[in-house]
Amino acid sequence: MLKYSWIMASLLCVTTPLSASTWPHAGVSISAPLVTKDPEYLHGWRAAVWYQPESLIWTRAHLYFDASFGHWWVSNNTPNQSLSIYSVSPVFRLYFMQNHAFSPFLNASVGLAWMTRTRIDHQNLGMHFAFQDQLGIGATFGSRHNLSISLSALHYSNGSFCKNNAGITIPIMLNAEYGFA
């Protein structure tokens, strides 16, 4: 294990950090679930726009802001088959290494969400307000770092602010992102 730690530390030291001006400052993303958990037969998508202030681009870490709309539905015959979710959140991105063609990263985010319904399938979500938690791993590609692909886990719940807190859980979501310079 120590050997791998030295290899990672060496890679972090030898890769040249890119200047803030080489990173995109705004973009769009689209997400689709690969594996769902709660509710069981959940399907849907999530689209987002994001903004990256240049002052929040540091050597190995970036902080940007995401606003999204998602539409989710279940494929079984229940009275509460669909809902939409609006959310805003800061996203912290930590790069393992940075170079001009490939830069792997880890994303973490906790934001605020508004659900159009308080039930989906047989789950009582409690109230319209929720938190959106997301953790992912991915990479940016290209000399301008304007393309990225990531896998993430996504969860919505009201954080026990309400008696009912069933939540929506998507353990594996595929995200594709395009950034504008």
C-alpha positions as MATLAB code, in Angstrom:
seq = 'MLKYSWIMASLLCVTTPLSASTWPHAGVSISAPLVTKDPEYLHGWRAAVWYQPESLIWTRAHLYFDASFGHWWVSNNTPNQSLSIYSVSPVFRLYFMQNHAFSPFLNASVGLAWMTRTRIDHQNLGMHFAFQDQLGIGATFGSRHNLSISLSALHYSNGSFCKNNAGITIPIMLNAEYGFA';
ca = [
       0.000    0.000    0.000;
       2.876    2.370    0.782;
       4.272    1.733   -2.712;
       0.998    2.898   -4.307;
       0.920    5.992   -2.090;
       4.379    6.980   -3.359;
       3.292    6.424   -6.964;
       0.207    8.643   -6.490;
       2.275   11.337   -4.745;
       4.799   11.253   -7.595;
       2.059   11.609  -10.199;
       0.615   14.584   -8.342;
       4.024   16.265   -8.261;
       5.015   15.676  -11.891;
       1.768   16.749  -13.502;
       1.691   20.401  -14.389;
      -1.241   22.289  -12.897;
      -3.166   24.174  -15.538;
      -3.960   27.859  -15.164;
      -7.467   28.991  -14.269;
      -7.942   30.463  -17.756;
      -7.640   27.002  -19.398;
     -10.720   25.669  -17.565;
     -14.320   26.228  -18.750;
     -16.343   28.670  -16.641;
     -19.870   27.539  -17.545;
     -21.467   24.443  -18.971;
     -24.265   21.921  -19.182;
     -24.625   18.333  -18.063;
     -27.060   15.469  -18.540;
     -27.412   12.466  -16.233;
     -29.192    9.127  -16.398;
     -29.464    6.372  -13.769;
     -27.675    3.083  -14.396;
     -28.753    1.470  -11.094;
     -31.667    2.596   -8.907;
     -32.581    1.563   -5.369;
     -35.421    3.621   -3.864;
     -37.961    3.318   -5.387;
     -37.138    0.035   -7.047;
     -38.444    0.694  -10.581;
     -37.199    4.283  -10.882;
     -36.302    5.789  -14.255;
     -35.508    9.335  -15.260;
     -32.959   11.946  -16.159;
     -31.370   15.082  -14.774;
     -30.164   18.127  -16.755;
     -28.070   20.913  -15.248;
     -26.336   24.170  -16.011;
     -23.270   25.121  -14.008;
     -21.105   28.171  -13.391;
     -17.431   28.164  -12.331;
     -16.102   31.511  -11.004;
     -12.426   31.896  -11.898;
     -11.644   32.918   -8.302;
     -12.768   29.449   -7.104;
     -10.330   27.532   -9.302;
      -7.361   26.463   -7.193;
      -4.395   24.227   -8.036;
      -6.041   20.849   -7.317;
      -9.567   21.856   -6.300;
     -12.455   23.708   -7.916;
     -15.739   24.935   -6.471;
     -18.610   25.550   -8.878;
     -22.375   25.989   -8.717;
     -24.991   23.734  -10.301;
     -28.703   24.339  -11.014;
     -30.675   21.348  -12.253;
     -34.026   19.939  -13.253;
     -34.755   16.234  -13.051;
     -37.770   14.192  -14.029;
     -38.246   10.779  -12.373;
     -40.890    8.071  -12.789;
     -41.591    4.482  -11.844;
     -42.556    1.840  -14.378;
     -45.024   -0.117  -12.226;
     -48.721    0.706  -11.889;
     -48.948    2.908   -8.814;
     -50.931    6.116   -8.298;
     -47.799    8.241   -7.738;
     -45.812    7.440  -10.850;
     -43.722   10.570  -11.410;
     -42.282   13.764   -9.989;
     -39.885   16.508  -10.995;
     -37.071   17.938   -8.879;
     -35.459   21.386   -9.071;
     -32.154   21.818   -7.260;
     -29.222   24.171   -6.671;
     -25.923   23.167   -5.106;
     -22.261   23.996   -4.742;
     -20.002   21.236   -6.094;
     -16.510   20.644   -4.743;
     -14.207   18.961   -7.294;
     -10.813   17.565   -6.279;
      -8.403   16.582   -9.059;
      -6.032   13.646   -8.528;
      -3.782   14.947  -11.295;
      -4.084   17.523  -14.036;
      -2.645   17.467  -17.513;
      -3.671   18.693  -20.939;
      -5.514   15.560  -22.077;
      -6.911   13.716  -19.050;
      -7.648   14.881  -15.491;
      -9.396   12.456  -13.082;
     -11.435   13.953  -10.242;
     -13.682   13.322   -7.242;
     -16.916   15.381   -6.854;
     -18.869   16.021   -3.638;
     -22.010   18.092   -3.304;
     -24.834   18.863   -0.883;
     -27.538   21.168   -2.153;
     -31.171   22.200   -1.818;
     -34.005   20.656   -3.831;
     -37.718   21.177   -4.409;
     -39.843   18.163   -5.371;
     -43.134   18.727   -7.209;
     -44.788   15.862   -5.293;
     -44.349   14.383   -1.843;
     -44.919   10.796   -2.958;
     -43.454    8.531   -5.601;
     -44.483    4.900   -5.907;
     -45.404    3.783   -2.356;
     -42.837    6.087   -0.743;
     -43.877    9.058    1.369;
     -41.121   11.661    0.904;
     -42.620   13.817    3.654;
     -42.515   17.303    2.153;
     -41.569   19.181   -1.002;
     -38.243   20.481    0.364;
     -35.259   18.091    0.234;
     -31.492   17.936    0.249;
     -29.628   16.661   -2.798;
     -26.460   14.718   -1.921;
     -24.100   13.587   -4.651;
     -20.697   11.901   -4.637;
     -18.915   10.943   -7.855;
     -15.713   10.072   -9.635;
     -14.828   10.944  -13.215;
     -12.416   12.668  -15.571;
     -12.189   15.657  -17.882;
     -10.877   15.163  -21.410;
      -9.322   17.324  -24.101;
      -6.867   20.180  -24.153;
      -9.552   22.668  -23.047;
     -11.050   20.299  -20.425;
     -14.501   20.961  -21.797;
     -15.676   17.313  -21.831;
     -16.131   15.148  -18.754;
     -17.703   11.825  -17.892;
     -18.425   10.668  -14.351;
     -20.244    8.073  -12.272;
     -21.996    9.273   -9.150;
     -24.362    8.296   -6.367;
     -27.345   10.621   -5.929;
     -29.742   10.862   -2.978;
     -32.707   13.114   -2.179;
     -34.261   13.305    1.283;
     -35.548   15.911    3.717;
     -32.899   15.080    6.337;
     -35.533   14.068    8.901;
     -37.040   17.583    8.992;
     -40.336   15.794    8.564;
     -41.838   12.667   10.168;
     -41.794   10.883    6.784;
     -38.387   10.765    5.073;
     -38.388    7.902    2.562;
     -35.991    9.537    0.078;
     -34.928    8.726   -3.462;
     -31.642    6.865   -3.973;
     -29.731    6.311   -7.202;
     -26.516    4.386   -6.375;
     -25.013    4.657   -9.879;
     -25.701    7.534  -12.254;
     -23.875    8.289  -15.510;
     -23.106   11.995  -16.063;
     -21.868   13.689  -19.256;
     -20.745   17.299  -19.111;
     -19.739   19.950  -21.645;
     -18.048   23.182  -20.582;
     -17.883   26.463  -22.473;
     -14.741   28.586  -22.310;
];
